[in-house]
Amino acid sequence: MNKAKSYVAEKVAEMRKPEASIKDFDINSVTREGVEYEAKIAVTNPYSHSIPICEINFDLKSDGSEIARGKIPDPGSLTGNDTTMLQVPVKVPHNILISLVKDIYRDWDIDYELNVQLIIDLPVFGDITIPVTQKGEIKLP
């Protein structure tokens, strides 16, 4: 029984899986409620058939503190043998931005860490999470 589990685990580890990367993260709009950022995520699907995305979870941190968190249920599918661009809106209320004044004042940008988890449904294997992380800074106008 242990050999069977090891064999299956080894085959799952070796199988081709979709890969994701954050291509862009920038300010999308500013409203009375806050600032909306947009993450553009490229996801490559190595399979010939489309794969449903169950949900996208994300959190945005600045200076070690979480400033936004969210979930996008059922955002669509990954096109077969292609790269799908996903747009993830991240809304940060103004009252949270006020807490970042020290960082903004220091260098007129916001240092950030964006963590995104794409949960996809692979036939036979079930739900698989693809984590993507990016650290950087957003220059303010």
Backbone as a chain_set.jsonl record, in Angstrom:
{"seq": "MNKAKSYVAEKVAEMRKPEASIKDFDINSVTREGVEYEAKIAVTNPYSHSIPICEINFDLKSDGSEIARGKIPDPGSLTGNDTTMLQVPVKVPHNILISLVKDIYRDWDIDYELNVQLIIDLPVFGDITIPVTQKGEIKLP", "coords": {"N": [[0.835, -1.205, 0.0], [1.959, 1.232, 0.786], [3.852, 1.549, -1.222], [2.254, 1.987, -3.443], [1.064, 4.463, -2.815], [3.363, 6.049, -2.778], [4.147, 5.809, -5.447], [1.987, 7.015, -6.805], [2.143, 9.607, -5.715], [4.617, 10.371, -6.7], [4.141, 10.356, -9.474], [2.203, 12.376, -9.656], [3.725, 14.556, -8.853], [5.463, 14.693, -11.022], [3.835, 15.302, -13.188], [2.707, 17.484, -15.8], [1.823, 20.797, -15.081], [-0.354, 23.64, -14.997], [1.201, 26.866, -15.221], [1.883, 29.958, -13.584], [2.366, 33.533, -13.649], [2.931, 36.826, -12.396], [2.395, 39.511, -14.378], [2.0, 42.242, -14.374], [1.41, 44.869, -12.047], [-0.395, 47.45, -10.925], [-1.706, 50.785, -10.312], [-5.119, 51.083, -10.934], [-7.463, 52.638, -10.703], [-8.661, 55.578, -8.931], [-10.902, 56.291, -6.427], [-13.604, 57.755, -4.46], [-13.881, 55.948, -2.425], [-11.484, 54.561, -2.248], [-8.383, 53.165, -3.466], [-8.004, 51.361, -6.438], [-6.183, 48.685, -7.429], [-4.686, 46.722, -10.061], [-3.912, 43.462, -10.837], [-2.214, 41.716, -13.316], [-2.224, 38.551, -14.47], [-0.539, 35.953, -15.989], [-1.38, 32.821, -17.13], [-0.315, 29.722, -18.059], [-1.548, 27.02, -19.809], [-0.81, 23.717, -20.184], [-2.284, 21.695, -21.297], [-4.502, 20.237, -23.774], [-7.181, 20.736, -23.474], [-9.622, 22.968, -22.013], [-9.359, 24.273, -18.669], [-11.165, 24.534, -15.722], [-11.214, 27.358, -13.531], [-11.491, 27.379, -10.161], [-11.443, 29.277, -8.043], [-9.969, 32.46, -7.202], [-7.742, 33.531, -4.845], [-6.428, 36.227, -2.955], [-3.944, 38.312, -1.353], [-2.696, 41.429, -0.264], [0.158, 42.98, 0.865], [1.836, 45.534, 2.676], [4.723, 46.939, 3.871], [4.894, 44.824, 5.661], [2.333, 44.574, 6.702], [-1.017, 43.467, 6.237], [-2.986, 44.848, 3.728], [-5.032, 44.482, 1.992], [-7.385, 41.976, 1.028], [-8.893, 39.283, -0.687], [-11.34, 37.401, -2.623], [-12.126, 35.758, -5.608], [-14.726, 34.165, -6.842], [-15.239, 31.437, -9.082], [-13.925, 32.411, -11.653], [-13.75, 31.771, -14.367], [-12.208, 29.99, -17.125], [-9.115, 28.303, -18.045], [-7.707, 28.56, -21.18], [-7.138, 25.901, -23.47], [-3.862, 24.671, -24.32], [-2.641, 27.248, -24.33], [-1.934, 30.66, -23.263], [-3.571, 32.289, -20.733], [-4.729, 35.444, -19.816], [-5.356, 36.816, -16.743], [-7.236, 39.172, -14.911], [-6.977, 40.691, -11.878], [-8.696, 42.511, -9.649], [-7.763, 44.644, -6.994], [-8.81, 46.126, -4.187], [-8.143, 48.88, -2.128], [-9.006, 50.521, 0.743], [-9.182, 54.081, 1.496], [-8.655, 54.713, 4.223], [-6.911, 52.721, 5.006], [-4.715, 53.27, 3.398], [-3.82, 55.614, 4.575], [-2.451, 54.697, 6.769], [-0.086, 53.989, 5.625], [1.47, 56.176, 5.287], [4.064, 56.814, 6.302], [5.808, 55.137, 4.809], [5.219, 56.026, 2.225], [5.961, 58.734, 2.384], [8.691, 58.521, 2.791], [9.899, 57.573, 0.335], [8.206, 58.112, -1.775], [6.709, 56.038, -2.845], [4.953, 52.876, -2.778], [5.861, 50.076, -1.101], [5.326, 46.691, -1.76], [3.869, 43.39, -1.31], [2.454, 40.947, -3.152], [0.316, 38.266, -2.98], [-1.018, 35.566, -4.634], [-3.361, 32.994, -5.091], [-4.253, 30.582, -7.274], [-6.866, 28.466, -7.734], [-7.404, 25.585, -9.313], [-9.297, 23.143, -11.176], [-8.281, 20.124, -11.846], [-8.975, 17.419, -13.92], [-9.372, 14.124, -12.663], [-7.288, 14.512, -10.713], [-8.288, 16.494, -9.072], [-8.78, 19.518, -7.116], [-6.195, 21.866, -7.453], [-3.752, 24.036, -6.183], [-2.196, 26.914, -7.373], [0.353, 28.814, -6.429], [1.333, 32.255, -6.55], [3.65, 34.823, -6.197], [4.66, 38.19, -5.787], [6.987, 40.743, -5.196], [7.489, 44.235, -4.884], [7.516, 47.693, -5.89], [5.278, 50.415, -6.051], [5.284, 53.283, -7.777], [4.171, 56.49, -6.956], [2.05, 58.895, -8.548]], "CA": [[0.0, 0.0, 0.0], [2.856, 2.372, 0.844], [4.464, 1.679, -2.538], [1.248, 2.563, -4.333], [0.972, 5.883, -2.476], [4.608, 6.68, -3.236], [4.107, 5.837, -6.903], [1.013, 8.027, -7.202], [2.698, 10.906, -5.339], [5.716, 10.648, -7.633], [3.552, 10.68, -10.769], [1.55, 13.681, -9.534], [4.799, 15.546, -8.819], [6.076, 14.764, -12.352], [2.897, 15.686, -14.239], [2.696, 18.883, -16.226], [0.781, 21.583, -14.431], [-0.378, 25.036, -15.431], [2.13, 27.752, -14.533], [1.388, 31.33, -13.552], [3.286, 34.597, -13.243], [2.334, 38.159, -12.364], [3.014, 40.303, -15.442], [1.903, 43.662, -14.083], [0.617, 45.244, -10.885], [-0.342, 48.902, -10.93], [-2.943, 51.486, -9.956], [-6.124, 51.061, -11.989], [-8.318, 53.825, -10.556], [-8.784, 56.177, -7.605], [-12.281, 56.734, -6.211], [-13.825, 58.282, -3.104], [-13.78, 54.848, -1.464], [-10.11, 54.088, -2.105], [-7.579, 52.964, -4.669], [-8.107, 50.018, -6.991], [-5.025, 48.2, -8.177], [-5.024, 45.588, -10.905], [-2.837, 42.512, -11.117], [-2.389, 40.953, -14.547], [-1.571, 37.269, -14.246], [-0.492, 35.078, -17.16], [-1.429, 31.414, -16.736], [-0.102, 28.853, -19.208], [-2.182, 25.713, -19.673], [-0.12, 22.792, -21.085], [-3.206, 20.664, -21.779], [-5.263, 20.596, -24.978], [-8.55, 21.106, -23.096], [-9.697, 24.061, -21.042], [-9.381, 23.865, -17.26], [-11.907, 25.531, -14.939], [-10.615, 27.974, -12.347], [-12.504, 27.356, -9.104], [-11.438, 30.595, -7.421], [-8.699, 33.158, -7.044], [-7.598, 34.185, -3.547], [-5.268, 37.109, -2.966], [-3.73, 39.273, -0.287], [-1.715, 42.46, -0.568], [0.812, 43.458, 2.081], [2.774, 46.639, 2.539], [5.491, 47.13, 5.101], [4.611, 43.699, 6.546], [0.934, 44.552, 7.147], [-2.009, 43.185, 5.205], [-3.816, 46.02, 3.442], [-6.198, 44.05, 1.205], [-7.564, 40.529, 0.894], [-10.125, 39.045, -1.414], [-11.604, 36.127, -3.279], [-12.948, 35.85, -6.806], [-15.255, 32.827, -7.103], [-15.579, 31.013, -10.442], [-13.555, 33.464, -12.606], [-13.694, 31.329, -15.765], [-11.391, 28.819, -17.449], [-7.855, 28.477, -18.756], [-7.805, 28.048, -22.542], [-6.223, 24.791, -23.74], [-2.629, 24.941, -25.081], [-2.515, 28.688, -24.521], [-1.738, 31.47, -22.065], [-4.748, 33.082, -20.406], [-4.442, 36.599, -18.957], [-6.384, 37.062, -15.732], [-7.147, 40.465, -14.261], [-7.426, 40.582, -10.498], [-8.813, 43.828, -9.017], [-7.433, 44.678, -5.571], [-9.287, 47.417, -3.678], [-7.579, 49.291, -0.842], [-9.712, 51.716, 1.223], [-8.328, 55.224, 1.837], [-8.217, 54.693, 5.621], [-5.747, 51.825, 5.074], [-3.6, 53.984, 2.769], [-3.316, 56.598, 5.525], [-1.477, 54.022, 7.64], [1.15, 53.799, 4.866], [2.057, 57.488, 5.041], [5.514, 56.813, 6.552], [6.479, 54.526, 3.665], [5.03, 56.903, 1.069], [6.729, 59.946, 2.615], [10.122, 58.184, 2.711], [10.429, 57.448, -1.028], [7.107, 58.411, -2.691], [6.185, 54.822, -3.452], [4.421, 51.892, -1.837], [6.477, 48.753, -1.216], [4.232, 45.734, -1.608], [3.994, 41.958, -1.592], [1.167, 40.439, -3.616], [0.223, 36.803, -2.978], [-2.225, 35.116, -5.333], [-3.518, 31.541, -5.191], [-5.238, 30.156, -8.27], [-7.32, 27.107, -7.453], [-7.942, 25.036, -10.555], [-9.849, 21.797, -11.054], [-7.71, 19.198, -12.827], [-9.68, 16.138, -13.936], [-8.751, 12.977, -12.001], [-6.504, 14.905, -9.547], [-9.06, 17.394, -8.218], [-8.35, 20.907, -6.997], [-4.76, 22.114, -7.274], [-3.485, 25.448, -5.954], [-0.98, 27.459, -7.978], [0.678, 30.062, -5.739], [2.153, 33.23, -7.266], [3.995, 35.937, -5.314], [5.529, 39.219, -6.359], [7.32, 41.891, -4.349], [7.929, 45.348, -5.7], [7.077, 48.997, -5.415], [4.434, 51.178, -6.961], [5.585, 54.71, -7.716], [2.967, 57.301, -6.956], [2.152, 60.001, -9.505]], "C": [[0.87, 1.256, 0.0], [3.516, 2.632, -0.507], [3.509, 2.343, -3.518], [1.112, 4.064, -4.08], [2.198, 6.634, -2.971], [4.603, 6.829, -4.748], [3.173, 6.943, -7.393], [1.555, 9.423, -6.887], [3.804, 11.325, -6.297], [5.16, 11.065, -8.997], [2.86, 12.036, -10.757], [2.612, 14.78, -9.547], [5.415, 15.752, -10.202], [5.141, 15.301, -13.431], [3.007, 17.177, -14.565], [1.533, 19.593, -15.538], [0.772, 22.978, -15.043], [0.606, 25.857, -14.595], [1.622, 29.174, -14.634], [2.495, 32.298, -13.156], [2.539, 35.931, -13.293], [3.092, 39.02, -13.367], [3.005, 41.794, -15.135], [1.072, 43.853, -12.823], [0.731, 46.753, -10.754], [-1.686, 49.482, -10.512], [-3.871, 51.476, -11.168], [-6.995, 52.303, -11.928], [-8.292, 54.304, -9.105], [-10.208, 56.703, -7.494], [-12.403, 57.337, -4.812], [-13.636, 57.202, -2.047], [-12.34, 54.387, -1.242], [-9.397, 53.993, -3.437], [-7.779, 51.528, -5.137], [-6.851, 49.737, -7.815], [-5.508, 47.067, -9.071], [-3.774, 44.749, -11.125], [-3.186, 41.782, -12.401], [-1.543, 39.703, -14.416], [-1.68, 36.414, -15.5], [-0.442, 33.637, -16.664], [-1.338, 30.557, -17.996], [-0.679, 27.478, -18.913], [-1.518, 24.752, -20.669], [-1.031, 21.725, -21.704], [-4.021, 21.169, -22.973], [-6.701, 21.015, -24.657], [-8.528, 22.25, -22.077], [-9.817, 23.489, -19.625], [-10.139, 24.934, -16.474], [-11.083, 26.055, -13.763], [-11.715, 28.017, -11.297], [-12.609, 28.71, -8.411], [-10.028, 31.159, -7.413], [-8.742, 33.819, -5.671], [-6.373, 35.087, -3.617], [-5.165, 37.888, -1.668], [-2.586, 40.189, -0.696], [-1.171, 42.97, 0.753], [1.711, 44.628, 1.727], [3.419, 46.848, 3.891], [5.142, 46.058, 6.139], [3.172, 43.585, 7.015], [0.012, 44.271, 5.975], [-2.886, 44.411, 5.0], [-5.022, 45.676, 2.574], [-6.191, 42.527, 1.116], [-8.861, 40.323, 0.133], [-10.179, 37.685, -2.06], [-12.481, 36.4, -4.487], [-13.451, 34.441, -7.105], [-15.53, 32.617, -8.593], [-15.234, 32.057, -11.511], [-13.443, 33.022, -14.063], [-12.814, 30.109, -15.937], [-10.081, 29.228, -18.1], [-7.999, 27.828, -20.126], [-6.764, 26.962, -22.767], [-5.051, 25.198, -24.616], [-2.401, 26.426, -25.335], [-2.212, 29.362, -23.192], [-2.957, 32.353, -21.895], [-4.321, 34.221, -19.492], [-5.633, 36.816, -18.02], [-6.16, 38.445, -15.14], [-7.779, 40.354, -12.889], [-7.491, 41.983, -9.899], [-8.57, 43.728, -7.512], [-7.79, 46.059, -5.044], [-8.724, 47.683, -2.284], [-8.297, 50.57, -0.401], [-8.728, 52.832, 1.613], [-7.824, 55.162, 3.275], [-7.024, 53.75, 5.825], [-4.528, 52.534, 4.494], [-2.993, 55.016, 3.708], [-2.272, 55.971, 6.442], [-0.134, 53.798, 6.941], [1.916, 55.104, 4.646], [3.566, 57.496, 5.252], [6.276, 56.254, 5.358], [6.387, 55.444, 2.451], [5.912, 58.148, 1.203], [8.226, 59.7, 2.398], [10.62, 58.192, 1.264], [9.372, 57.618, -2.124], [6.677, 57.186, -3.507], [5.634, 53.925, -2.352], [5.126, 50.572, -2.116], [5.387, 47.731, -0.934], [4.712, 44.299, -1.8], [2.595, 41.472, -1.94], [1.243, 38.918, -3.674], [-1.101, 36.408, -3.604], [-2.216, 33.592, -5.363], [-4.628, 31.262, -6.193], [-5.61, 28.717, -7.941], [-8.018, 26.603, -8.704], [-8.399, 23.603, -10.318], [-9.286, 20.924, -12.178], [-8.472, 17.884, -12.779], [-8.798, 15.034, -13.351], [-8.045, 13.394, -10.706], [-7.26, 15.81, -8.597], [-8.483, 18.794, -8.185], [-6.851, 20.989, -6.716], [-4.587, 23.622, -7.129], [-2.163, 25.832, -6.6], [-0.693, 28.779, -7.27], [1.582, 30.95, -6.6], [2.39, 34.402, -6.31], [4.876, 36.925, -6.06], [5.74, 40.315, -5.326], [7.798, 43.004, -5.261], [7.522, 46.664, -5.063], [6.265, 49.672, -6.503], [4.774, 52.646, -6.749], [4.274, 55.478, -7.774], [3.13, 58.474, -7.905], [2.475, 61.319, -8.802]], "O": [[0.568, 2.227, -0.693], [3.719, 3.782, -0.897], [3.922, 3.17, -4.331], [1.052, 4.85, -5.026], [2.082, 7.729, -3.52], [5.01, 7.866, -5.272], [3.526, 7.713, -8.287], [1.435, 10.328, -7.712], [3.912, 12.496, -6.659], [5.651, 12.016, -9.605], [2.922, 12.77, -11.743], [2.422, 15.818, -10.181], [5.844, 16.859, -10.527], [5.609, 15.717, -14.491], [3.351, 17.999, -13.717], [0.426, 19.066, -15.432], [1.793, 23.439, -15.554], [0.815, 25.58, -13.414], [1.011, 29.56, -15.63], [3.429, 31.944, -12.436], [1.644, 36.135, -14.114], [4.296, 39.234, -13.221], [3.888, 42.53, -15.576], [0.141, 43.09, -12.562], [1.814, 47.281, -10.504], [-2.674, 48.761, -10.375], [-3.465, 51.815, -12.279], [-7.247, 52.949, -12.945], [-7.954, 53.557, -8.187], [-10.67, 57.461, -8.347], [-11.42, 57.418, -4.075], [-13.276, 57.499, -0.908], [-12.009, 53.88, -0.17], [-9.763, 54.656, -4.407], [-7.732, 50.593, -4.338], [-6.52, 50.457, -8.758], [-6.592, 46.52, -8.872], [-2.728, 45.249, -11.538], [-4.302, 41.291, -12.566], [-0.322, 39.768, -14.272], [-2.775, 36.179, -16.01], [0.431, 33.274, -15.875], [-2.181, 30.656, -18.887], [-0.348, 26.852, -17.906], [-1.645, 24.946, -21.878], [-0.587, 20.941, -22.542], [-4.202, 22.373, -23.153], [-7.368, 21.6, -25.51], [-7.537, 22.461, -21.377], [-10.308, 22.379, -19.421], [-9.796, 26.114, -16.55], [-10.363, 25.31, -13.099], [-12.76, 28.627, -11.52], [-13.705, 29.234, -8.211], [-9.042, 30.444, -7.591], [-9.665, 34.575, -5.368], [-5.388, 34.745, -4.27], [-6.157, 38.1, -0.971], [-1.644, 39.781, -1.376], [-1.929, 43.345, 1.648], [2.269, 44.702, 0.632], [2.745, 46.924, 4.918], [5.097, 46.336, 7.337], [2.815, 42.602, 7.664], [0.223, 44.764, 4.866], [-3.457, 44.95, 5.949], [-5.937, 46.488, 2.435], [-5.14, 41.887, 1.127], [-9.812, 41.091, 0.285], [-9.212, 36.923, -2.052], [-13.446, 37.161, -4.417], [-12.682, 33.603, -7.575], [-16.002, 33.525, -9.277], [-16.127, 32.544, -12.205], [-13.073, 33.83, -14.916], [-12.68, 29.291, -15.027], [-9.943, 30.33, -18.63], [-8.378, 26.66, -20.218], [-5.63, 27.086, -22.307], [-5.217, 25.981, -25.551], [-2.011, 26.816, -26.436], [-2.228, 28.729, -22.137], [-3.334, 33.084, -22.811], [-3.627, 33.994, -18.501], [-6.769, 36.978, -18.465], [-5.021, 38.843, -14.896], [-8.943, 39.98, -12.744], [-6.448, 42.592, -9.66], [-9.101, 42.842, -6.843], [-7.154, 47.049, -5.404], [-8.809, 46.844, -1.387], [-8.214, 51.591, -1.085], [-7.593, 52.563, 2.006], [-6.675, 55.521, 3.533], [-6.215, 53.966, 6.727], [-3.427, 52.415, 5.033], [-1.79, 55.273, 3.654], [-1.318, 56.636, 6.847], [0.851, 53.454, 7.595], [2.897, 55.133, 3.904], [4.288, 58.116, 4.471], [7.279, 56.83, 4.937], [7.369, 55.621, 1.729], [6.541, 58.566, 0.232], [8.936, 60.564, 1.886], [11.674, 58.768, 0.992], [9.63, 57.294, -3.283], [6.333, 57.287, -4.685], [5.822, 54.18, -1.163], [5.016, 50.012, -3.207], [4.616, 47.88, 0.013], [5.777, 44.032, -2.356], [1.67, 41.571, -1.134], [2.117, 38.352, -4.33], [-2.166, 36.848, -3.172], [-1.185, 32.975, -5.628], [-5.78, 31.646, -5.995], [-4.74, 27.848, -7.88], [-9.066, 27.109, -9.105], [-7.949, 22.938, -9.385], [-9.754, 20.979, -13.315], [-8.606, 17.29, -11.71], [-7.583, 15.045, -13.549], [-8.18, 12.707, -9.694], [-6.907, 15.891, -7.421], [-7.783, 19.21, -9.108], [-6.319, 20.28, -5.862], [-5.201, 24.396, -7.864], [-1.144, 25.169, -6.406], [-1.406, 29.76, -7.479], [2.478, 30.461, -7.287], [1.454, 34.909, -5.693], [5.727, 36.539, -6.861], [4.799, 40.758, -4.667], [8.435, 42.753, -6.284], [7.227, 46.739, -3.87], [6.525, 49.522, -7.697], [4.574, 53.185, -5.66], [3.381, 55.146, -8.553], [4.233, 58.999, -8.053], [2.598, 62.354, -9.456]]}, "num_chains": 1, "name": "protein.A"}
